[in-house]
Amino acid sequence: MHFIAHTRFPSKLVAVAGLAVLSTLSVTAQAAEEKPLWEAGLGLATVSFPAYRGSDQRSQFLLPSPYFVYRGEFLKADREGMRAELFESDRLELTVSGALSPPASSDDILARAGMPDLDANIEFGPQVNVKLWQGEQPGRQLKLLLPLRAAFTLNKRFQSIGWVLHPKLNLDVGSLPALPGWNIGLQAGALFGDRRQHQYFYGVDNAYATAGRPAYEARGGFAGMQYLVGVSKRYEKHWVGAFLRYDNLSGASFADSPLVRTRNYVAAGVAISWILGESSTRVMTDE
């Protein structure tokens, strides 16, 4: 699995987010067993997304799909992304996690025509994971994930663009009788951002206002709901996965922005990766 790219950002970077979603659903908890310290591979993914959350334009991409798993004591890369575990108990985990998104050109987005491009940005911050339920069957568990991240642009000026909070319920279903060997995951949660975060993506300064795009000052607060279902299966030498995601911006604090052209959309993707190498060092894990 690779570094998680957040799914709320505009343009081509949401395609990378799709790959992250596919990757984060590729491992489901199992009974403790011995596995390689790391595994790495590469493949292809096709994804379909709107240009950004709230856009009425869609884009399709065929992109590389990296596969990476690391099972260290402190550093981990698995279904919950790449992170550093600071504390772990039977019910609670405290981690440091991050997200990375590439830039997006406003030339490719009609609603943002003539506006500044969106820079590549990085997010990092603490995440608390609370295990709410553990099923008797291996791979079945329900967690509450609470990531809080500070966001910054990656250009000549390391500019702060606010904070993001994305509490969500994550249900790992595991394998079902009708789909033996397939892992199924479900997520549902709300998104929140502060004023600076929403202004960066949905604000319109006076200098860029037009007759069809009035000036707009975004407010912080609720940023909509997100629902996701993913399926994946690990074979001996390759991995396949797919996801379907629904976003609804009804009630979002920026829903009346002229850059919001629709309040709901569906995104989807399919990926396949071939496992190219693994560590000779083995570790015990209960993934």
Short mmCIF file of C-alpha atoms in Angstrom, two decimals:
data_model
loop_
_atom_site.label_atom_id
_atom_site.label_comp_id
_atom_site.label_asym_id
_atom_site.label_seq_id
_atom_site.Cartn_x
_atom_site.Cartn_y
_atom_site.Cartn_z
CA MET A 1 0.00 0.00 0.00
CA HIS A 2 1.19 3.50 -0.62
CA PHE A 3 0.93 6.84 1.11
CA ILE A 4 -2.76 7.74 1.29
CA ALA A 5 -3.94 10.51 -1.01
CA HIS A 6 -7.04 12.23 0.30
CA THR A 7 -10.22 11.95 -1.71
CA ARG A 8 -11.61 15.40 -1.31
CA PHE A 9 -9.09 17.25 -3.50
CA PRO A 10 -9.73 18.40 -7.07
CA SER A 11 -8.60 17.39 -10.56
CA LYS A 12 -6.07 14.65 -11.32
CA LEU A 13 -5.10 14.22 -7.71
CA VAL A 14 -8.41 12.53 -6.97
CA ALA A 15 -7.33 9.77 -9.33
CA VAL A 16 -4.38 9.13 -7.06
CA ALA A 17 -6.84 9.09 -4.18
CA GLY A 18 -8.67 6.26 -5.91
CA LEU A 19 -5.48 4.23 -6.02
CA ALA A 20 -5.01 4.89 -2.33
CA VAL A 21 -8.51 3.67 -1.58
CA LEU A 22 -7.88 0.49 -3.56
CA SER A 23 -4.63 -0.08 -1.73
CA THR A 24 -5.97 0.60 1.73
CA LEU A 25 -8.59 -2.11 1.22
CA SER A 26 -6.10 -4.72 0.12
CA VAL A 27 -5.35 -6.17 3.56
CA THR A 28 -7.94 -7.44 6.01
CA ALA A 29 -7.32 -8.67 9.54
CA GLN A 30 -6.60 -12.39 9.87
CA ALA A 31 -5.48 -14.73 12.61
CA ALA A 32 -1.85 -14.21 13.66
CA GLU A 33 0.60 -15.80 11.26
CA GLU A 34 4.12 -15.39 9.92
CA LYS A 35 4.49 -13.06 6.92
CA PRO A 36 7.28 -11.15 5.14
CA LEU A 37 8.47 -7.92 6.79
CA TRP A 38 7.73 -6.15 3.50
CA GLU A 39 6.14 -6.85 0.14
CA ALA A 40 6.28 -4.66 -2.96
CA GLY A 41 4.71 -4.70 -6.39
CA LEU A 42 3.39 -2.61 -9.26
CA GLY A 43 0.36 -2.67 -11.53
CA LEU A 44 -2.28 -0.57 -13.26
CA ALA A 45 -5.54 1.04 -12.17
CA THR A 46 -8.37 2.71 -14.01
CA VAL A 47 -10.39 5.29 -12.07
CA SER A 48 -13.29 7.62 -12.81
CA PHE A 49 -13.79 10.78 -10.74
CA PRO A 50 -15.25 14.26 -11.00
CA ALA A 51 -12.62 16.99 -11.33
CA TYR A 52 -13.13 17.77 -7.63
CA ARG A 53 -15.76 17.31 -4.95
CA GLY A 54 -18.63 19.42 -6.23
CA SER A 55 -17.52 19.52 -9.88
CA ASP A 56 -19.84 18.53 -12.72
CA GLN A 57 -16.90 17.45 -14.91
CA ARG A 58 -15.61 13.87 -14.90
CA SER A 59 -12.22 12.47 -15.72
CA GLN A 60 -10.99 8.93 -16.38
CA PHE A 61 -7.41 7.88 -15.81
CA LEU A 62 -5.18 4.86 -16.39
CA LEU A 63 -2.42 5.11 -13.81
CA PRO A 64 0.29 3.10 -12.07
CA SER A 65 -0.91 1.19 -9.01
CA PRO A 66 1.92 0.65 -6.51
CA TYR A 67 1.54 -2.10 -3.93
CA PHE A 68 3.53 -1.90 -0.71
CA VAL A 69 3.17 -3.56 2.70
CA TYR A 70 5.54 -2.99 5.62
CA ARG A 71 5.02 -4.79 8.94
CA GLY A 72 7.49 -3.09 11.28
CA GLU A 73 7.10 -2.64 15.02
CA PHE A 74 6.88 1.17 14.74
CA LEU A 75 6.47 1.98 11.05
CA LYS A 76 3.64 0.25 9.22
CA ALA A 77 2.06 0.34 5.75
CA ASP A 78 -1.16 -1.63 5.49
CA ARG A 79 -4.91 -1.24 4.95
CA GLU A 80 -4.87 1.94 7.07
CA GLY A 81 -2.08 3.61 5.10
CA MET A 82 1.54 4.44 5.91
CA ARG A 83 1.98 5.55 9.48
CA ALA A 84 4.01 5.48 12.67
CA GLU A 85 2.36 3.72 15.61
CA LEU A 86 2.91 5.61 18.84
CA PHE A 87 0.64 3.53 21.05
CA GLU A 88 -1.44 0.39 20.65
CA SER A 89 -3.72 -1.61 22.93
CA ASP A 90 -6.51 -4.12 22.40
CA ARG A 91 -8.98 -1.32 21.69
CA LEU A 92 -6.99 1.83 20.96
CA GLU A 93 -4.26 2.93 18.57
CA LEU A 94 -2.50 6.30 18.37
CA THR A 95 -0.67 6.84 15.11
CA VAL A 96 0.89 9.58 13.02
CA SER A 97 -0.43 9.50 9.47
CA GLY A 98 -0.10 11.58 6.33
CA ALA A 99 -1.55 12.28 2.92
CA LEU A 100 -0.02 13.55 -0.30
CA SER A 101 -1.80 15.09 -3.31
CA PRO A 102 -0.33 16.27 -6.64
CA PRO A 103 -1.11 19.66 -8.26
CA ALA A 104 -4.16 20.43 -10.43
CA SER A 105 -4.28 22.92 -13.31
CA SER A 106 -7.26 25.29 -13.40
CA ASP A 107 -6.99 25.18 -17.21
CA ASP A 108 -8.53 21.70 -17.00
CA ILE A 109 -11.47 22.78 -14.83
CA LEU A 110 -14.11 25.04 -16.43
CA ALA A 111 -15.46 26.27 -13.09
CA ARG A 112 -11.93 27.45 -12.13
CA ALA A 113 -10.97 28.93 -15.50
CA GLY A 114 -8.66 31.92 -15.00
CA MET A 115 -8.10 31.13 -11.31
CA PRO A 116 -4.77 30.07 -9.78
CA ASP A 117 -3.80 26.42 -10.07
CA LEU A 118 -4.10 24.18 -7.04
CA ASP A 119 -0.64 23.30 -5.72
CA ALA A 120 0.50 19.87 -4.67
CA ASN A 121 -0.17 19.55 -0.96
CA ILE A 122 0.73 17.38 1.96
CA GLU A 123 -1.16 16.57 5.16
CA PHE A 124 0.09 15.04 8.38
CA GLY A 125 -1.12 14.72 11.94
CA PRO A 126 -2.30 12.33 14.65
CA GLN A 127 -4.91 9.62 14.14
CA VAL A 128 -6.75 7.70 16.82
CA ASN A 129 -8.27 4.32 15.91
CA VAL A 130 -10.85 2.85 18.28
CA LYS A 131 -11.87 -0.80 17.87
CA LEU A 132 -15.61 -0.95 18.49
CA TRP A 133 -16.27 -4.58 17.63
CA GLN A 134 -14.30 -7.73 16.81
CA GLY A 135 -16.11 -10.65 15.22
CA GLU A 136 -15.40 -14.28 15.94
CA GLN A 137 -14.61 -14.89 12.28
CA PRO A 138 -11.11 -13.69 11.32
CA GLY A 139 -11.15 -10.43 9.41
CA ARG A 140 -14.38 -9.02 10.82
CA GLN A 141 -14.04 -5.86 12.88
CA LEU A 142 -15.47 -2.37 13.23
CA LYS A 143 -13.26 0.63 13.96
CA LEU A 144 -13.79 4.33 14.47
CA LEU A 145 -10.98 6.21 12.70
CA LEU A 146 -10.26 9.78 13.84
CA PRO A 147 -7.57 11.46 11.69
CA LEU A 148 -6.79 15.16 12.28
CA ARG A 149 -4.30 16.62 9.81
CA ALA A 150 -2.63 19.93 9.08
CA ALA A 151 -2.41 20.70 5.34
CA PHE A 152 0.39 22.53 3.50
CA THR A 153 1.12 23.35 -0.13
CA LEU A 154 4.31 21.99 -1.69
CA ASN A 155 5.79 24.87 -3.67
CA LYS A 156 8.44 27.53 -3.12
CA ARG A 157 6.37 28.76 -0.18
CA PHE A 158 5.42 26.09 2.33
CA GLN A 159 1.95 27.60 2.84
CA SER A 160 -0.50 26.38 5.46
CA ILE A 161 -3.95 25.65 4.01
CA GLY A 162 -5.72 24.71 7.20
CA TRP A 163 -6.85 21.61 9.03
CA VAL A 164 -8.91 18.56 8.05
CA LEU A 165 -10.90 16.18 10.25
CA HIS A 166 -12.42 13.02 8.75
CA PRO A 167 -14.05 10.79 11.41
CA LYS A 168 -15.32 7.59 9.86
CA LEU A 169 -16.51 4.11 10.66
CA ASN A 170 -14.48 1.35 9.01
CA LEU A 171 -16.00 -2.14 8.80
CA ASP A 172 -13.86 -5.03 7.61
CA VAL A 173 -16.27 -7.78 6.62
CA GLY A 174 -13.68 -10.30 5.53
CA SER A 175 -14.61 -13.14 3.20
CA LEU A 176 -18.24 -14.08 2.51
CA PRO A 177 -19.52 -17.53 1.42
CA ALA A 178 -20.53 -16.11 -1.95
CA LEU A 179 -17.07 -14.53 -2.44
CA PRO A 180 -14.50 -16.92 -0.93
CA GLY A 181 -11.07 -15.37 -0.58
CA TRP A 182 -12.32 -11.84 -1.25
CA ASN A 183 -11.94 -9.15 1.40
CA ILE A 184 -14.79 -6.64 1.70
CA GLY A 185 -14.51 -3.26 3.39
CA LEU A 186 -17.05 -0.52 4.10
CA GLN A 187 -16.44 3.06 5.22
CA ALA A 188 -18.79 5.91 6.11
CA GLY A 189 -17.97 9.27 7.61
CA ALA A 190 -18.25 13.02 7.63
CA LEU A 191 -15.60 15.51 6.55
CA PHE A 192 -14.79 18.80 8.29
CA GLY A 193 -12.35 21.57 7.44
CA ASP A 194 -11.47 24.97 8.80
CA ARG A 195 -12.04 28.25 6.94
CA ARG A 196 -8.55 28.31 5.40
CA GLN A 197 -8.94 24.79 4.00
CA HIS A 198 -12.32 25.51 2.40
CA GLN A 199 -11.25 28.92 1.13
CA TYR A 200 -8.29 27.38 -0.69
CA PHE A 201 -10.48 24.97 -2.65
CA TYR A 202 -13.85 26.76 -2.84
CA GLY A 203 -13.22 30.47 -2.27
CA VAL A 204 -13.32 33.02 -5.11
CA ASP A 205 -11.33 36.24 -4.59
CA ASN A 206 -12.66 39.49 -6.04
CA ALA A 207 -9.89 39.49 -8.66
CA TYR A 208 -11.26 36.23 -10.14
CA ALA A 209 -14.97 36.99 -9.88
CA THR A 210 -17.02 36.97 -13.09
CA ALA A 211 -20.69 37.35 -13.98
CA GLY A 212 -21.15 33.60 -13.63
CA ARG A 213 -18.70 33.18 -10.73
CA PRO A 214 -19.29 35.79 -8.02
CA ALA A 215 -16.77 36.43 -5.25
CA TYR A 216 -17.13 33.96 -2.42
CA GLU A 217 -15.70 33.65 1.10
CA ALA A 218 -15.79 30.07 2.33
CA ARG A 219 -16.51 29.18 5.94
CA GLY A 220 -15.12 26.39 8.04
CA GLY A 221 -17.24 23.49 9.25
CA PHE A 222 -19.03 20.50 7.78
CA ALA A 223 -17.75 19.37 4.35
CA GLY A 224 -20.20 16.62 3.44
CA MET A 225 -20.51 12.86 3.82
CA GLN A 226 -18.55 10.09 2.15
CA TYR A 227 -19.46 6.40 1.75
CA LEU A 228 -17.24 3.72 0.28
CA VAL A 229 -17.30 0.00 -0.45
CA GLY A 230 -14.22 -1.90 -1.59
CA VAL A 231 -13.39 -5.48 -2.49
CA SER A 232 -10.00 -7.08 -2.97
CA LYS A 233 -8.29 -10.44 -3.24
CA ARG A 234 -4.65 -11.37 -2.78
CA TYR A 235 -3.40 -14.22 -4.96
CA GLU A 236 0.03 -15.80 -4.69
CA LYS A 237 1.72 -13.40 -7.11
CA HIS A 238 -0.81 -10.62 -7.71
CA TRP A 239 -3.56 -8.57 -6.08
CA VAL A 240 -6.84 -7.22 -7.51
CA GLY A 241 -9.26 -4.70 -6.06
CA ALA A 242 -12.13 -2.37 -6.84
CA PHE A 243 -14.00 0.41 -5.05
CA LEU A 244 -17.18 2.45 -5.36
CA ARG A 245 -17.53 5.75 -3.50
CA TYR A 246 -20.47 8.12 -3.04
CA ASP A 247 -20.05 11.72 -1.86
CA ASN A 248 -22.85 14.05 -0.77
CA LEU A 249 -22.21 17.75 -0.13
CA SER A 250 -25.70 18.61 1.10
CA GLY A 251 -25.36 20.86 4.12
CA ALA A 252 -21.64 21.52 3.55
CA SER A 253 -20.53 24.95 4.75
CA PHE A 254 -19.28 25.76 1.23
CA ALA A 255 -22.21 24.20 -0.66
CA ASP A 256 -23.29 27.64 -1.98
CA SER A 257 -19.86 28.33 -3.51
CA PRO A 258 -20.00 29.02 -7.29
CA LEU A 259 -17.31 26.34 -7.64
CA VAL A 260 -19.76 23.70 -6.39
CA ARG A 261 -21.69 22.56 -9.48
CA THR A 262 -23.23 19.37 -8.05
CA ARG A 263 -23.82 18.18 -4.50
CA ASN A 264 -23.47 14.43 -5.04
CA TYR A 265 -21.44 12.12 -7.21
CA VAL A 266 -20.11 8.59 -7.58
CA ALA A 267 -16.48 7.63 -8.12
CA ALA A 268 -15.11 4.18 -8.96
CA GLY A 269 -11.93 2.33 -9.74
CA VAL A 270 -10.38 -1.07 -10.51
CA ALA A 271 -6.74 -2.08 -10.05
CA ILE A 272 -4.41 -5.03 -10.41
CA SER A 273 -0.88 -5.26 -9.03
CA TRP A 274 1.77 -7.93 -9.40
CA ILE A 275 3.88 -8.78 -6.34
CA LEU A 276 7.47 -8.34 -7.51
CA GLY A 277 9.42 -8.93 -4.31
CA GLU A 278 9.26 -9.62 -0.61
CA SER A 279 11.54 -9.66 2.42
CA SER A 280 13.24 -12.86 3.53
CA THR A 281 12.70 -11.66 7.12
CA ARG A 282 9.47 -13.00 8.61
CA VAL A 283 7.38 -11.39 11.35
CA MET A 284 4.26 -12.45 13.23
CA THR A 285 1.20 -10.38 12.30
CA ASP A 286 -2.56 -10.55 12.79
CA GLU A 287 -3.50 -8.51 9.68
#
